[in-house]
mmCIF file of C-alpha atoms in Angstrom:
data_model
loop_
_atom_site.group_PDB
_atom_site.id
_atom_site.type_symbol
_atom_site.label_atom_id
_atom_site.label_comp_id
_atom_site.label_asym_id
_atom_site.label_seq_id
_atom_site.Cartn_x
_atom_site.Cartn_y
_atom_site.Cartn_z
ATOM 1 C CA UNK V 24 112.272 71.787 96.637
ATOM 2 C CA UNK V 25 108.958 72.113 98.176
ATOM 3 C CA UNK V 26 106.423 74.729 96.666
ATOM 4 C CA UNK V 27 106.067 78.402 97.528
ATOM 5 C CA UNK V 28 103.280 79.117 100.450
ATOM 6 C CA UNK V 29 99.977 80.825 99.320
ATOM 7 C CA UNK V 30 99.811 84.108 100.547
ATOM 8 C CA UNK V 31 97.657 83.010 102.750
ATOM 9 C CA UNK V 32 99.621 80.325 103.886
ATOM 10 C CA UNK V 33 103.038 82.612 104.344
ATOM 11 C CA UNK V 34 100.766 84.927 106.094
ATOM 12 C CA UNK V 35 99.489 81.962 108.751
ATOM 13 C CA UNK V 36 103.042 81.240 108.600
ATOM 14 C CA UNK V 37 104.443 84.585 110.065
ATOM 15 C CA UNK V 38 101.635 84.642 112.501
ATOM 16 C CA UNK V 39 102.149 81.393 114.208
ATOM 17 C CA UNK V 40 105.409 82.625 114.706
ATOM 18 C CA UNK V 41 103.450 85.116 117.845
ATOM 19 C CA UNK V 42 103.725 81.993 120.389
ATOM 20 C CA UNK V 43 107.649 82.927 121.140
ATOM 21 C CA UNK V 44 106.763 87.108 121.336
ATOM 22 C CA UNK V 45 108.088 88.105 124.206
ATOM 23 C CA UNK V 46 104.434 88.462 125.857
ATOM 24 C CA UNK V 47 104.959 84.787 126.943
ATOM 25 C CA UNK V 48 108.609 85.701 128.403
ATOM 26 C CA UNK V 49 107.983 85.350 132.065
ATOM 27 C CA UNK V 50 109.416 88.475 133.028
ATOM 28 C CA UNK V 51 106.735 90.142 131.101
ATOM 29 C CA UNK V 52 104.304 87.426 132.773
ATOM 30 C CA UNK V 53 105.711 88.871 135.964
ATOM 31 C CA UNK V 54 104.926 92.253 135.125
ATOM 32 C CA UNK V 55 101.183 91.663 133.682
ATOM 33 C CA UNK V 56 100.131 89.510 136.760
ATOM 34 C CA UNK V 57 101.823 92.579 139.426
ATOM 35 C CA UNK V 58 104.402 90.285 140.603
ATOM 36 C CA UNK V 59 107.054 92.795 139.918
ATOM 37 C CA UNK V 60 108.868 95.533 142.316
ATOM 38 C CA UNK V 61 109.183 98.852 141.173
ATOM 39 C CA UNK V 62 112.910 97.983 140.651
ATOM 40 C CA UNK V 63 112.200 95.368 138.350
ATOM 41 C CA UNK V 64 109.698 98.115 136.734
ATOM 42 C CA UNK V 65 112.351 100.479 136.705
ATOM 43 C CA UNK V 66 115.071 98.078 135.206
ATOM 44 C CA UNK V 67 112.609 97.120 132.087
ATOM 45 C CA UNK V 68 111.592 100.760 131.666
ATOM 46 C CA UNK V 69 115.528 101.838 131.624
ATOM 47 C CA UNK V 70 116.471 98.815 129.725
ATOM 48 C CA UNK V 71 114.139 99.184 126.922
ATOM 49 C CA UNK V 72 115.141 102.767 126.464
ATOM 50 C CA UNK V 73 118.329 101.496 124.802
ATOM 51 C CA UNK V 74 115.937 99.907 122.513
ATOM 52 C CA UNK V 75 113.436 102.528 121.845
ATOM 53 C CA UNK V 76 116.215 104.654 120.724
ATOM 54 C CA UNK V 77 117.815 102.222 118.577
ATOM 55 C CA UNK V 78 114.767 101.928 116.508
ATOM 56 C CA UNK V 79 114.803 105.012 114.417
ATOM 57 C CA UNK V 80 118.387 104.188 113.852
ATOM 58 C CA UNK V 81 117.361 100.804 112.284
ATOM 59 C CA UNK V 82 114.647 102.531 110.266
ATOM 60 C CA UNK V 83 117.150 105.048 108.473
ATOM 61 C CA UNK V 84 119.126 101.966 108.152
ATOM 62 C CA UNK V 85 116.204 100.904 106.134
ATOM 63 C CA UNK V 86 115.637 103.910 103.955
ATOM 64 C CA UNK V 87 118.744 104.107 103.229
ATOM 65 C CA UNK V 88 119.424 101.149 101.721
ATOM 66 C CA UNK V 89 116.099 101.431 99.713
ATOM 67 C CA UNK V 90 115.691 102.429 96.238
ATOM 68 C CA UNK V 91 111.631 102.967 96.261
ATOM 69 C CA UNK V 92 111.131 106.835 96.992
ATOM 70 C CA UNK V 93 107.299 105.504 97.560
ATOM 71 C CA UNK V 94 108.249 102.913 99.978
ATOM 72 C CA UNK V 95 110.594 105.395 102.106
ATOM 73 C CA UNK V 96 107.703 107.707 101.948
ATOM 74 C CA UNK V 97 106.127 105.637 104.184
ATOM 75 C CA UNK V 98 108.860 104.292 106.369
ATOM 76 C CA UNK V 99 109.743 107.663 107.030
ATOM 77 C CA UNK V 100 106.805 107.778 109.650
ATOM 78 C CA UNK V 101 108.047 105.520 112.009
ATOM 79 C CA UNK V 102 110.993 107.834 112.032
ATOM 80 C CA UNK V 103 108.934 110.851 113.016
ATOM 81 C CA UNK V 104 106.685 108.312 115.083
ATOM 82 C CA UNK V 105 109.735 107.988 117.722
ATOM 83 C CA UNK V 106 111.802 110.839 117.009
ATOM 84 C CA UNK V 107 108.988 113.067 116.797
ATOM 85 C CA UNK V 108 108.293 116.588 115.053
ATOM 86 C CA UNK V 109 109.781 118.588 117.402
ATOM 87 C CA UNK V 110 111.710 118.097 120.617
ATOM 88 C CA UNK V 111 108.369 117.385 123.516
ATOM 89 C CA UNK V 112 107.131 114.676 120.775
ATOM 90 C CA UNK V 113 107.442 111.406 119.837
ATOM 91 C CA UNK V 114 107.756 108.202 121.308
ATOM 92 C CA UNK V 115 111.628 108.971 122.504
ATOM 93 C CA UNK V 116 110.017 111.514 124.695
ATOM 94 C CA UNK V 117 107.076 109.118 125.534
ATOM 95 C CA UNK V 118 108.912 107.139 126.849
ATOM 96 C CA UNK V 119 111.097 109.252 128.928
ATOM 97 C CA UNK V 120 107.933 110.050 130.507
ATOM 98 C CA UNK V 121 107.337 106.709 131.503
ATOM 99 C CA UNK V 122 110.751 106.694 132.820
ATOM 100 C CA UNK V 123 109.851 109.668 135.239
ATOM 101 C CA UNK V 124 106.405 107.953 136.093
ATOM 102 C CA UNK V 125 108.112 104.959 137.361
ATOM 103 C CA UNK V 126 110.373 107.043 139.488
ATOM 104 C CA UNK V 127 113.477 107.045 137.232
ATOM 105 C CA UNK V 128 115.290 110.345 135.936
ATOM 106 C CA UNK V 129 115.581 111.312 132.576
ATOM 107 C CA UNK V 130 119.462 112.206 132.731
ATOM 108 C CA UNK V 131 119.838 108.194 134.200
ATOM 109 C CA UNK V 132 117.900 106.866 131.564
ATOM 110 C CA UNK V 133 119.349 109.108 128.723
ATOM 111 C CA UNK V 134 122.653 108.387 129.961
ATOM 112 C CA UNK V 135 122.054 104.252 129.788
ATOM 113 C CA UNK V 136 123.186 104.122 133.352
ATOM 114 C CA UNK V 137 121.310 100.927 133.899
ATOM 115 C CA UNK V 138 121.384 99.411 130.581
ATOM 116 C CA UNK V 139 122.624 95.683 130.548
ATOM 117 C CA UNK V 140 125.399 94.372 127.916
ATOM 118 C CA UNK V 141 122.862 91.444 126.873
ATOM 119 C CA UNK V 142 120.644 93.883 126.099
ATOM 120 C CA UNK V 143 123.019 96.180 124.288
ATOM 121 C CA UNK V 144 124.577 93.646 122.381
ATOM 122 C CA UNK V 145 121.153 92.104 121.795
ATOM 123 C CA UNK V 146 119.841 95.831 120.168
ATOM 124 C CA UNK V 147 122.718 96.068 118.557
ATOM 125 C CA UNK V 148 122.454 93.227 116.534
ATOM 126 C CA UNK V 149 119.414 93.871 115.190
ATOM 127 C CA UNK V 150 120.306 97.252 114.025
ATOM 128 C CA UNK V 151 123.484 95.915 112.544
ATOM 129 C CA UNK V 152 121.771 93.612 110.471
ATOM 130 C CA UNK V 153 119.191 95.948 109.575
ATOM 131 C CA UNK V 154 122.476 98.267 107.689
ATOM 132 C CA UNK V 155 124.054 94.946 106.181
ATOM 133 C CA UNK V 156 120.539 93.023 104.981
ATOM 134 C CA UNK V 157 118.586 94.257 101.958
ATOM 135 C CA UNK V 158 115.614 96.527 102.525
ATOM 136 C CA UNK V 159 113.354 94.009 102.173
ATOM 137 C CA UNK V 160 114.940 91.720 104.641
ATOM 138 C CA UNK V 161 115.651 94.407 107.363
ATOM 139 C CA UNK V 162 111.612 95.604 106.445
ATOM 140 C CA UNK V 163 110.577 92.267 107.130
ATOM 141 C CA UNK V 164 111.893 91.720 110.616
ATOM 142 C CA UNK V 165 109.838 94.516 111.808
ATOM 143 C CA UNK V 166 106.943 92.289 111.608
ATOM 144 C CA UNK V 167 107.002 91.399 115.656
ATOM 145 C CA UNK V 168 104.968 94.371 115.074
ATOM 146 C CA UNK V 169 102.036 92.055 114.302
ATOM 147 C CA UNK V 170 101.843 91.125 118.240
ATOM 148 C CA UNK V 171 103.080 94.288 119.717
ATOM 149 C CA UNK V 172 99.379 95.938 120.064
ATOM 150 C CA UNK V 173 98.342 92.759 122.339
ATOM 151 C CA UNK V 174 100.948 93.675 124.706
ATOM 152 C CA UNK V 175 100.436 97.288 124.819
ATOM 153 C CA UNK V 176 97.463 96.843 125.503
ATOM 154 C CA UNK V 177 97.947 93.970 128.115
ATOM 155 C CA UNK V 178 99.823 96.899 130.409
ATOM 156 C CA UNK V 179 97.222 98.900 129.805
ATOM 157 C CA UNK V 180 94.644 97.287 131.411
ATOM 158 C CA UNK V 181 96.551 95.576 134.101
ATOM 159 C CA UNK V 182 99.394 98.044 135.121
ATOM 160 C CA UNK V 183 97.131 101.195 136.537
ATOM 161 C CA UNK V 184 95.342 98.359 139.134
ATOM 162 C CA UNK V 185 98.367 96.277 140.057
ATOM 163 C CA UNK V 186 101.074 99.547 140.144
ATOM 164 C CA UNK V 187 98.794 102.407 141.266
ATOM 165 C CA UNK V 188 102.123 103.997 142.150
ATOM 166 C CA UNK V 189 102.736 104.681 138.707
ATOM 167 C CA UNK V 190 102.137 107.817 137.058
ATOM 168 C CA UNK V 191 99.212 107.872 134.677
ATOM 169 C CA UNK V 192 101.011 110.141 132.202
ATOM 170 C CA UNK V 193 103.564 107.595 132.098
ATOM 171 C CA UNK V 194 101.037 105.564 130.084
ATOM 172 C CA UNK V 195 100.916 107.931 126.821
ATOM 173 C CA UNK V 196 103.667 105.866 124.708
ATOM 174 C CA UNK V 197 101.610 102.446 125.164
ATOM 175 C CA UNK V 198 98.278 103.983 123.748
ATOM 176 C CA UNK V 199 99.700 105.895 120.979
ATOM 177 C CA UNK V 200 101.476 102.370 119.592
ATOM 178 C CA UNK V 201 98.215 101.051 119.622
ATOM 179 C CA UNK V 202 97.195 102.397 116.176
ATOM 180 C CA UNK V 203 100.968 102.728 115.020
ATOM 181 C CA UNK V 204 101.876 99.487 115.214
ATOM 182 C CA UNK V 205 98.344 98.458 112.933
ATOM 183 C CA UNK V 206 99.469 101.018 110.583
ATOM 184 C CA UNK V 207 102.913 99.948 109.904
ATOM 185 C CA UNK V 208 101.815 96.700 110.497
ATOM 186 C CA UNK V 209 99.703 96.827 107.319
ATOM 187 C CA UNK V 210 102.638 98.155 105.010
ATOM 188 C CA UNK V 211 105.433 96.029 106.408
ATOM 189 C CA UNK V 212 103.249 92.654 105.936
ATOM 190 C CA UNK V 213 102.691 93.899 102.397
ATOM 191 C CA UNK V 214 105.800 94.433 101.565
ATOM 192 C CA UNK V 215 106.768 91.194 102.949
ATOM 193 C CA UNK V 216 103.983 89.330 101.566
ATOM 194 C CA UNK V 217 104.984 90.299 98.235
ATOM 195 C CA UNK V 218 108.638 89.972 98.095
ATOM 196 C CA UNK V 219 109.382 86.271 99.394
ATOM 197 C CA UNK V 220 107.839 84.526 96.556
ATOM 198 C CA UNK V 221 109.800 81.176 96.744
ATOM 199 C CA UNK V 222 109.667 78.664 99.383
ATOM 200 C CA UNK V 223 113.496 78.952 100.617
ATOM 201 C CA UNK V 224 112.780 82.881 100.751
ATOM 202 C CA UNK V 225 109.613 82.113 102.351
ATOM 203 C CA UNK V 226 111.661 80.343 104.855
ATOM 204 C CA UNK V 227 114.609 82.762 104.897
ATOM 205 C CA UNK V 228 112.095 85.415 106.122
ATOM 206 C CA UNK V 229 110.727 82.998 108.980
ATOM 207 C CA UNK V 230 114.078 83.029 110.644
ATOM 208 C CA UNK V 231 114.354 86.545 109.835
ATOM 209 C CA UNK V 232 111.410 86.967 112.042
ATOM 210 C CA UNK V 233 112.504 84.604 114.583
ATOM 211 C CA UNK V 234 115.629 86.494 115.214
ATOM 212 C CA UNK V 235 114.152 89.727 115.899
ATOM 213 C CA UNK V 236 111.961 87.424 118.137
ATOM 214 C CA UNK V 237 114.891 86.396 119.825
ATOM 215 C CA UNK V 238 116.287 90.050 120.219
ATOM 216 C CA UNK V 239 113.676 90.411 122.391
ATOM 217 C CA UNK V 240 113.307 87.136 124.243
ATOM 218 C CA UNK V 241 117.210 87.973 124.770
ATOM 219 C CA UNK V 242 116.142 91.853 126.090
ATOM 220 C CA UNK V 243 114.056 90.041 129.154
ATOM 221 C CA UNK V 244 116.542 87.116 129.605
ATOM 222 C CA UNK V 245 119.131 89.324 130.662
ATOM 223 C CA UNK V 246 116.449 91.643 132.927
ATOM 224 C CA UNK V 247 115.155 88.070 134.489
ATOM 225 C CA UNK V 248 119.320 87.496 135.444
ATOM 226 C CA UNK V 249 120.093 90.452 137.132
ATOM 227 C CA UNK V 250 117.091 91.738 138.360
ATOM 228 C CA UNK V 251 114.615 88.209 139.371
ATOM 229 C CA UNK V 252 117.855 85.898 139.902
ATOM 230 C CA UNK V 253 120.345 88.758 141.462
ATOM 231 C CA UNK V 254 122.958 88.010 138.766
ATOM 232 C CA UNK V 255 124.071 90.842 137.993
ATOM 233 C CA UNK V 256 127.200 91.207 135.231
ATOM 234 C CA UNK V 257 130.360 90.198 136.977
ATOM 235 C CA UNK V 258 128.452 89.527 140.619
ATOM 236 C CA UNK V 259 131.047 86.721 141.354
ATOM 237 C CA UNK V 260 133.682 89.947 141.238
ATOM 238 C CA UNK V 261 131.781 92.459 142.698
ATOM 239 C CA UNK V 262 128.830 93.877 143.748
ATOM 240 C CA UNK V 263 128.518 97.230 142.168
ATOM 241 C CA UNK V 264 126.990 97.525 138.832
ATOM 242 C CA UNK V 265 130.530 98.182 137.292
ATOM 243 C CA UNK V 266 129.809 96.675 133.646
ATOM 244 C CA UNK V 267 129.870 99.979 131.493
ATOM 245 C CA UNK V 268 130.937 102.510 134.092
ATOM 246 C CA UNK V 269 132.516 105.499 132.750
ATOM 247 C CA UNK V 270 132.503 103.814 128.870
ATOM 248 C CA UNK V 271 130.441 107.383 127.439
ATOM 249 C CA UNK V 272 132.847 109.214 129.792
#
């Protein structure tokens, strides 16, 4: 059995895993460079809403399988981070402004009229594992976190000049998860850093991380079918988008 990493070499380790975030997906690639319609805008905005609200879900998942009042403490603020303090705050509502700045309505996107079944099943997934794996597992595979403040602010800087259509208000979620995602950055890492002592955990965590990496690879996959390739769920049957219609009915 080979040796255990360094910390310093786990840590290298988890961060050469950033060359398959979904920054190089080429949907996202479409996006930066202005190549996108405000469909396909629309699409990822209502898409990723599934996923935005899944997260606080996966968190509690978290905290409640943890034993360390100190740790869930601290975990507890991503919580409020997307749920917010009260009903106008929070990311959830962030990002339901970005829905309306893109044109989109917030009973549509509440209602997950658009939202694909490879990217529900994808989200769901994740948060399923995140109630069945230890804490310290399900903690560690929030570590795409790491490479999440590069593509914040990557829209940032190129969205306003290539979609001046866009609302600037619309923008509030991306800067606020600027200094969020350093934060729990910083306590996730440690808590990673520290548990995975022996090489076969070290390695147990990598593929950890590289499914979460693939939960969203799989998000923009499924975007890149129906909305850049026109292949729609079920378009050899039909042309309507028919693929959950009535199923919260």
């Amino acid at each position: 059995m080979p040796q255990a990493l360094s910390r310093a070499e786990f840590k290298q380790a988890i961060l050469d895993k950033g060359r398959f975030y979904h920054i190089h997906h080429p949907y996202h690639k479409m996006m930066h460079a202005g190549q996108a319609n405000q469909e396909q805008i629309q699409a990822w905005v209502a898409n990723r809403y599934y996923y935005q609200v899944n997260i606080p879900l996966k968190d509690a998942a978290i905290l409640a399988n943890c034993p360390d009042a100190a740790v869930r403490r601290e975990w507890m603020q991503r919580m409020l981070d997307q749920d917010g303090e009260g009903a106008e705050t929070g990311g959830g509502e962030a990002w339901l402004r970005l829905a309306e700045a893109v044109g989109l309505t917030r009973s549509e996107v509440i209602e997950q009229k658009w939202v694909l079944p490879g990217v529900r099943f994808a989200v769901d997934a994740y948060v399923n594992f995140a109630r069945r794996a230890v804490w310290q597992e399900a903690a560690s595979s929030s570590l795409t976190e790491l490479f999440a403040p590069e593509i914040h602010q990557s829209r940032l800087d190129s969205w306003p000049t290539h979609y001046p259509w866009i609302d600037a208000q619309g923008y509030d979620y991306f800067r606020s998860r600027l200094t969020q995602a350093r934060r729990d950055v910083e306590h996730g890492l440690n808590i990673t850093l520290d548990h995975y002592q022996s090489y076969q955990a070290q390695q147990r965590m990598l593929e950890i991380l590289q499914f979460k990496l693939d939960v969203l690879w799989s998000l923009l996959d499924a975007l890149s079918m129906a909305y850049v390739h026109k292949e729609q769920p079920y378009f050899t049957v039909t042309d309507q988008a028919a693929w959950h219609q009535g199923l919260f009915k």
